[in-house]
């Protein structure tokens, strides 16, 4: 089996990985052989070589011994230890592609791989309000590619949404209705597990920000922390264990998956009604400004069937859903 080509992107970790492959092949050892001596998998050695996993000092020290690299890997890791890490969001996206399970607490908006196109566009536009449509489309294209991960059985996705996500209207009521319907549909057909952490739960371990856990079948779990304009991957086992415990506590405080889906669908219905009301109000104002008389055959609503409705006023098509057996009250 031929090894995967190395990523040529300018990254310290890819350069370290290239050096690791050079020394390993010089010793005529396979990835599995090196991994066995480190009590790791060959796949994990491959991740180190491709730069998708950061080399920790204790691993570097052992690699220097196994590969007779003269202390190179330990010296480089020691030099990088105190350097401020750059944005690691790209590395996180790459890690997700090989993940077996993704667990995420989302405090502000629906996670990227669960978003609809309109919702993604609205999120990007809110962060870049002066960007052109062409620039926004260029940014959302890779984000939409990530959603195709859900077309496969893995990774397993378990998401806990803060209740604020349901109330923060991103892109308008029609966009929110479509986004929540899509989320509920994924949950109803058991492709994802989704929970809602209600406001009534009060404080919780991740109250300061978003948290994502990326688990693999042949490598240790990663934690990804997202903050403004940057992200941080954490691979320290002690720290990751703390984040795993925090996510467990969040899940225990959230609504059950069944109740969460009921609430999400109820909020989707709320936004659908809000979208129709907004549409009718705009139509009424438009007719009034052009002195269009109401049509008696349609009650008090004016006849605007001859007008071509602007695309921004059209309601998005919402797929059918199962009947809700549990009524949940939503404040209009």
Coordinates of C-alpha atoms in Angstrom, one line a residue:
X1 CA 0.0 0.0 0.0
X2 CA 1.5 3.3 -1.1
X3 CA 1.6 6.1 1.5
X4 CA -0.5 9.1 1.0
X5 CA 1.3 12.1 -0.6
X6 CA 2.3 14.7 2.0
X7 CA 0.4 18.0 2.3
X8 CA 2.5 20.7 0.7
X9 CA 0.8 23.5 2.5
X10 CA 3.3 25.7 4.5
X11 CA 2.9 24.4 8.0
X12 CA 5.4 23.6 10.7
X13 CA 3.7 20.3 11.4
X14 CA 3.8 19.2 7.7
X15 CA 7.5 20.0 7.6
X16 CA 8.1 17.9 10.8
X17 CA 6.0 15.1 9.2
X18 CA 8.1 15.2 6.1
X19 CA 11.2 14.8 8.2
X20 CA 9.6 11.9 10.1
X21 CA 8.9 10.1 6.8
X22 CA 12.4 10.7 5.6
X23 CA 14.0 9.2 8.7
X24 CA 11.5 6.3 8.8
X25 CA 12.1 5.3 5.2
X26 CA 15.9 5.7 5.7
X27 CA 15.6 3.1 8.5
X28 CA 13.4 1.0 6.1
X29 CA 10.6 0.8 8.6
X30 CA 6.9 0.8 7.9
X31 CA 4.4 3.1 9.7
X32 CA 3.1 0.0 11.5
X33 CA 6.5 -1.0 12.7
X34 CA 7.3 2.4 14.1
X35 CA 3.8 2.6 15.7
X36 CA 4.2 -0.8 17.4
X37 CA 7.4 0.4 19.1
X38 CA 5.5 3.5 20.4
X39 CA 2.4 1.5 21.4
X40 CA 0.5 3.5 18.7
X41 CA -1.1 2.5 15.4
X42 CA 0.5 2.9 12.0
X43 CA -2.4 5.1 11.1
X44 CA -1.4 7.5 13.8
X45 CA 2.2 7.6 12.5
X46 CA 0.7 8.4 9.1
X47 CA -1.2 11.3 10.6
X48 CA 2.0 12.7 12.1
X49 CA 3.7 12.4 8.7
X50 CA 0.9 14.2 7.0
X51 CA 0.9 17.0 9.6
X52 CA -2.8 16.4 10.7
X53 CA -1.6 15.5 14.2
X54 CA 0.8 17.5 16.3
X55 CA 3.8 15.6 17.6
X56 CA 4.0 15.7 21.3
X57 CA 7.4 15.9 23.1
X58 CA 7.2 12.4 24.7
X59 CA 6.6 10.9 21.3
X60 CA 9.3 13.0 19.7
X61 CA 11.8 11.7 22.3
X62 CA 11.0 8.1 21.5
X63 CA 11.1 8.7 17.7
X64 CA 14.6 10.2 18.1
X65 CA 15.7 6.9 19.8
X66 CA 14.0 4.6 17.3
X67 CA 15.1 6.5 14.1
X68 CA 18.5 7.7 15.3
X69 CA 17.6 11.2 14.3
X70 CA 20.0 12.9 16.7
X71 CA 17.4 14.5 18.9
X72 CA 15.9 16.5 16.0
X73 CA 12.3 15.8 16.8
X74 CA 12.6 16.6 20.5
X75 CA 14.5 19.8 19.9
X76 CA 11.9 21.0 17.4
X77 CA 8.9 20.2 19.7
X78 CA 10.7 21.9 22.6
X79 CA 11.2 25.0 20.4
X80 CA 7.5 25.1 19.4
X81 CA 6.2 24.4 22.9
X82 CA 6.1 28.1 23.9
X83 CA 5.1 29.5 20.6
X84 CA 1.6 30.9 20.2
X85 CA -0.5 28.6 18.0
X86 CA -2.1 30.0 14.9
X87 CA -5.7 29.4 13.9
X88 CA -6.1 25.6 13.6
X89 CA -9.6 25.5 12.1
X90 CA -8.3 24.0 8.9
X91 CA -6.5 21.2 10.8
X92 CA -9.8 20.6 12.7
X93 CA -11.7 20.2 9.4
X94 CA -9.1 17.7 8.1
X95 CA -9.4 15.7 11.4
X96 CA -13.2 15.5 11.0
X97 CA -12.7 13.7 7.6
X98 CA -11.2 10.7 9.4
X99 CA -13.3 10.9 12.5
X100 CA -15.4 8.0 13.9
X101 CA -17.5 10.3 16.2
X102 CA -18.0 14.0 16.5
X103 CA -19.6 15.5 19.7
X104 CA -20.2 19.2 19.8
X105 CA -21.8 21.8 22.1
X106 CA -22.9 24.8 20.0
X107 CA -23.8 27.9 22.0
X108 CA -24.4 30.4 19.2
X109 CA -25.5 28.8 15.9
X110 CA -26.1 25.4 14.2
X111 CA -22.8 23.6 13.6
X112 CA -21.4 23.8 10.1
X113 CA -22.0 20.2 8.9
X114 CA -25.7 20.4 10.0
X115 CA -26.5 23.7 8.2
X116 CA -28.6 24.4 5.1
X117 CA -27.1 26.5 2.3
X118 CA -29.2 29.5 3.1
X119 CA -28.3 29.3 6.8
X120 CA -24.6 29.0 6.0
X121 CA -24.8 32.0 3.7
X122 CA -26.5 34.0 6.4
X123 CA -23.8 33.1 9.0
X124 CA -21.0 34.1 6.7
X125 CA -22.7 37.3 5.7
X126 CA -23.2 38.3 9.3
X127 CA -19.5 38.0 9.9
X128 CA -18.6 39.8 6.7
X129 CA -21.4 42.3 6.1
X130 CA -19.6 44.3 3.4
X131 CA -18.4 41.2 1.4
X132 CA -19.6 40.7 -2.2
X133 CA -21.9 37.8 -3.1
X134 CA -19.0 36.3 -5.1
X135 CA -16.7 36.4 -2.0
X136 CA -19.4 34.9 0.2
X137 CA -20.1 32.1 -2.3
X138 CA -16.4 31.3 -2.5
X139 CA -16.3 30.9 1.3
X140 CA -19.5 28.8 1.7
X141 CA -18.5 26.3 -1.0
X142 CA -16.1 24.3 1.2
X143 CA -18.5 24.6 4.1
X144 CA -21.3 23.0 2.0
X145 CA -18.9 20.2 0.9
X146 CA -18.5 19.3 4.6
X147 CA -22.2 18.6 4.9
X148 CA -21.8 15.7 2.5
X149 CA -20.2 13.8 5.4
X150 CA -23.7 13.1 6.6
X151 CA -24.3 11.0 3.4
X152 CA -22.2 8.3 4.9
X153 CA -22.8 6.1 8.1
X154 CA -19.8 7.7 9.8
X155 CA -18.9 9.8 11.6
X156 CA -21.5 9.5 14.3
X157 CA -22.7 13.0 15.2
X158 CA -24.0 14.0 18.6
X159 CA -24.8 17.7 18.9
X160 CA -26.0 19.7 21.9
X161 CA -27.5 23.0 21.0
X162 CA -27.9 25.8 23.5
X163 CA -31.5 27.0 23.5
X164 CA -30.2 30.4 22.3
X165 CA -29.4 28.8 18.9
X166 CA -33.2 28.3 18.4
X167 CA -34.0 31.9 19.3
X168 CA -31.2 33.7 17.4
X169 CA -32.8 34.4 14.1
X170 CA -30.1 34.2 11.5
X171 CA -31.1 35.0 8.0
X172 CA -34.8 35.7 8.7
X173 CA -37.7 33.5 9.7
X174 CA -37.9 31.5 6.4
X175 CA -34.2 30.6 6.6
X176 CA -34.6 29.6 10.3
X177 CA -37.6 27.5 9.5
X178 CA -35.8 25.6 6.8
X179 CA -32.7 25.1 8.9
X180 CA -34.6 23.8 11.9
X181 CA -36.7 21.5 9.7
X182 CA -33.5 20.1 8.2
X183 CA -32.0 19.6 11.7
X184 CA -35.2 17.8 12.9
X185 CA -35.3 15.6 9.8
X186 CA -31.7 14.4 10.4
X187 CA -32.7 13.6 14.0
X188 CA -36.0 11.8 13.0
X189 CA -34.2 9.5 10.6
X190 CA -31.6 8.8 13.2
X191 CA -28.6 10.1 11.3
X192 CA -27.6 12.4 14.2
X193 CA -28.3 12.7 17.9
X194 CA -29.4 16.2 18.8
X195 CA -30.3 17.7 22.2
X196 CA -31.2 21.2 23.4
X197 CA -29.7 22.6 26.5
X198 CA -32.6 24.8 27.9
X199 CA -32.1 28.2 29.6
X200 CA -33.5 26.6 32.7
X201 CA -30.4 24.4 33.0
X202 CA -28.5 27.5 34.3
X203 CA -24.7 27.4 34.4
X204 CA -22.7 24.5 32.9
X205 CA -19.1 23.5 32.2
X206 CA -18.9 25.0 28.7
X207 CA -20.6 28.3 29.5
X208 CA -17.6 30.2 28.2
X209 CA -17.7 28.9 24.6
X210 CA -18.1 26.2 22.0
X211 CA -16.6 22.7 22.4
X212 CA -16.1 19.9 19.9
X213 CA -14.7 16.4 20.5
X214 CA -13.3 14.5 17.5
X215 CA -12.8 10.8 18.1
X216 CA -11.0 8.2 16.0
X217 CA -10.9 4.4 15.8
X218 CA -7.1 4.4 15.6
X219 CA -5.9 7.5 17.3
X220 CA -6.5 9.5 20.5
X221 CA -9.4 11.9 20.7
X222 CA -8.9 15.6 19.9
X223 CA -10.7 18.6 21.5
X224 CA -11.4 21.7 19.4
X225 CA -12.1 25.0 21.0
X226 CA -13.6 27.8 18.8
X227 CA -13.3 31.4 19.6
X228 CA -13.5 34.7 17.7
X229 CA -11.6 34.4 14.4
X230 CA -9.5 31.4 15.4
X231 CA -9.7 27.8 16.7
X232 CA -7.5 25.6 18.9
X233 CA -6.9 21.9 18.7
X234 CA -6.0 20.2 22.0
X235 CA -4.4 16.8 22.1
X236 CA -3.1 16.7 25.7
X237 CA -4.8 13.5 27.1
X238 CA -5.4 15.1 30.5
X239 CA -7.1 18.2 29.0
X240 CA -9.1 16.2 26.5
X241 CA -10.4 14.0 29.4
X242 CA -11.6 17.1 31.2
X243 CA -13.4 18.3 28.0
X244 CA -15.0 14.8 27.6
X245 CA -16.3 15.0 31.1
X246 CA -17.7 18.5 30.5
X247 CA -19.6 17.4 27.4
X248 CA -21.1 14.5 29.4
X249 CA -22.3 16.9 32.0
X250 CA -23.8 19.1 29.3
X251 CA -25.6 16.2 27.7
X252 CA -27.0 15.1 31.1
X253 CA -28.4 18.6 31.7
X254 CA -30.0 18.8 28.2
X255 CA -33.5 17.8 27.1
X256 CA -33.8 14.2 25.9
X257 CA -33.4 13.7 22.1
X258 CA -37.1 13.1 21.7
X259 CA -38.1 16.2 23.6
X260 CA -35.4 18.2 21.8
X261 CA -36.8 17.2 18.4
X262 CA -40.3 18.3 19.5
X263 CA -39.0 21.6 20.6
X264 CA -36.9 22.1 17.4
X265 CA -40.0 21.3 15.2
X266 CA -42.2 23.6 17.4
X267 CA -39.7 26.4 16.8
X268 CA -39.6 25.7 13.1
X269 CA -43.4 26.1 13.0
X270 CA -43.1 29.3 14.9
X271 CA -40.7 30.7 12.3
X272 CA -42.9 29.4 9.4
X273 CA -45.9 31.4 10.9
X274 CA -43.6 34.4 11.4
X275 CA -42.4 34.2 7.8
X276 CA -46.0 34.1 6.5
X277 CA -47.0 37.1 8.6
X278 CA -44.0 39.0 7.4
X279 CA -44.8 38.1 3.8
X280 CA -48.5 39.1 4.1
X281 CA -47.5 42.4 5.7
X282 CA -45.1 43.2 2.9
X283 CA -47.7 42.3 0.3
X284 CA -50.3 44.4 1.9
X285 CA -48.0 47.4 2.1
X286 CA -47.0 46.9 -1.5
X287 CA -50.6 46.8 -2.7
X288 CA -51.5 49.8 -0.6
X289 CA -48.7 51.8 -2.1
X290 CA -50.0 50.9 -5.6
X291 CA -53.7 51.4 -4.7
X292 CA -54.7 47.8 -5.5
X293 CA -58.2 47.0 -4.2
X294 CA -58.9 43.9 -2.2
X295 CA -60.4 41.0 -4.1
X296 CA -63.8 39.9 -2.6
X297 CA -63.2 36.3 -3.6
X298 CA -60.2 36.1 -1.3
X299 CA -61.6 37.8 1.8
X300 CA -59.9 41.0 2.8
X301 CA -56.6 40.0 1.1
X302 CA -55.7 42.0 -2.0
X303 CA -55.3 40.2 -5.3
X304 CA -51.6 40.3 -6.2
X305 CA -51.6 37.2 -8.3
X306 CA -50.6 39.2 -11.4
X307 CA -47.5 40.4 -9.7
X308 CA -44.2 38.5 -9.9
X309 CA -43.0 38.1 -6.3
X310 CA -39.4 39.0 -5.7
X311 CA -37.2 35.9 -4.8
X312 CA -36.5 37.3 -1.3
X313 CA -40.2 37.1 -0.5
X314 CA -40.8 33.5 -1.5
X315 CA -41.2 30.9 1.2
X316 CA -38.8 28.1 1.2
X317 CA -40.1 24.6 0.6
X318 CA -40.4 22.8 3.9
X319 CA -40.3 19.0 3.8
X320 CA -43.1 17.0 5.4
X321 CA -42.5 15.8 8.9
X322 CA -44.0 13.3 11.4
X323 CA -46.8 14.4 13.6
X324 CA -45.7 15.9 16.9
X325 CA -47.3 13.9 19.7
X326 CA -46.1 16.3 22.4
X327 CA -47.3 19.9 22.2
X328 CA -44.7 22.4 23.3
X329 CA -45.6 26.1 23.8
X330 CA -43.7 28.7 21.8
X331 CA -44.0 32.3 22.6
X332 CA -44.8 34.3 19.5

